[in-house]
């Protein structure tokens, strides 16, 4: 009976609603819909001293790791550290760690990038799903402020040691994007200066946009804050709060090759949303070595962009080479590119 109902619904629903609607009301929504009213309390003084900071000097083939409390001192103590290089800082999301695919992609991307150091954070002691998916996510959200604060303190330490904020580029994926908001704020509180740029790749949605939008990653927390939306309304936020908000491919919500026919949006929903969410990292990282790939158009709505009604509007480069002089809502497509 249940199966029959499901089958009928699959057919009927699929005809009554668009694919996007199915994904909107499908299992992901159900799975994550319990995730409003999360704990964002800033008075818990949670200990995050177990965060690990990995420092990469690829030119010298040198890798070091420090606990976050010792990281600024440790990095500044590195022999012949060139403080005028660019410091690229990456913060990943929920259930990630230094040995994951995402972190490896980031290392591969910047391995041959000149005049820069790479720093990758591992906050996995506080953001894993060892206690289960939902419980783990709630716990991670509770830690966002404290992890962000610790990152901000570390960057302030680097700044006080002579590394210029204008050389700091922070990149965060998912929960990492939200963490960087707190890091940027803490950095301002301590130094009265701003980090050069925060790039938030599909900043986490659940527990944020439906709960505390005012506390999300937003403009003002760095000299320039850019957000890329790849799974808006699924794992990513729908909030438009940055200096520039890029909507990638279909509505900034669905990425190519991420649906699983023949019934997209029902059984495949979680896998498909996760695929779109993660594509944000792949797309942005691909832009590092392809400066001309992603030309974005300023546009109010996806429909207008798709119909070509925004083709005469202001454009800018999306991704690593974004010159940082445009603001507002922008759309781009990755059609024709392999990443
Ligand atoms: C936040 O945490 C503090 C310390 O545990 C507690 O006293 C306070 O009631 C909490 N605030 C909220 C809004 O839950
Ligand atoms: C971190 O550094 C220590 C030595 O200081 C090393 O033993 C350990 O393997 C390193 N951990 C990782 C994950 O690189
Ligand atoms: C330090 O880095 C800057 C920027 O990449 C470079 O121009 C300069 O030559 C470097 N200095 C040394 C001593 O290598
Ligand atoms: C920065 O300072 C403001 C004002 O004192 C405070 O409300 C905020 O919580 C601080 N931010 C962080 C990340 O500590
Ligand atoms: C998507 O799938 C098509 C057909 O298999 C393939 O040609 C294309 O490269 C894929 N695109 C991406 C971004 O993976
Ligand atoms: C883009 O161009 C269209 C058509 O000219 C116009 O209606 C719209 O207001 C423009 N949008 C932005 C954000 O500039
Ligand atoms: C979009 O462009 C098409 C033709 O290119 C035009 O017919 C339509 O009126 C435009 N829509 C808007 C909202 O400007």
Coordinates of C-alpha atoms and ligand atoms in Angstrom, one line a residue, residues 298-300 309-310 313, ligand 6:
X298 CA 24.6 41.2 -13.0
X299 CA 21.0 40.2 -13.0
X300 CA 18.0 40.2 -10.6
X309 CA 17.8 39.6 -20.8
X310 CA 20.8 40.4 -18.7
X313 CA 24.2 44.2 -18.0
Ligands
LIG6 C1 19.7 43.9 -16.3 O1 19.2 44.2 -17.6 C2 17.8 44.1 -17.7 C3 17.3 44.3 -19.1 O2 18.0 45.5 -19.6 C4 17.2 45.1 -16.7 O3 15.8 45.1 -16.7 C5 17.7 44.8 -15.3 O4 17.2 45.8 -14.4 C6 19.2 44.7 -15.2 N1 19.5 44.2 -13.9 C7 20.5 44.6 -13.2 C8 20.7 44.0 -11.9 O5 21.3 45.5 -13.6

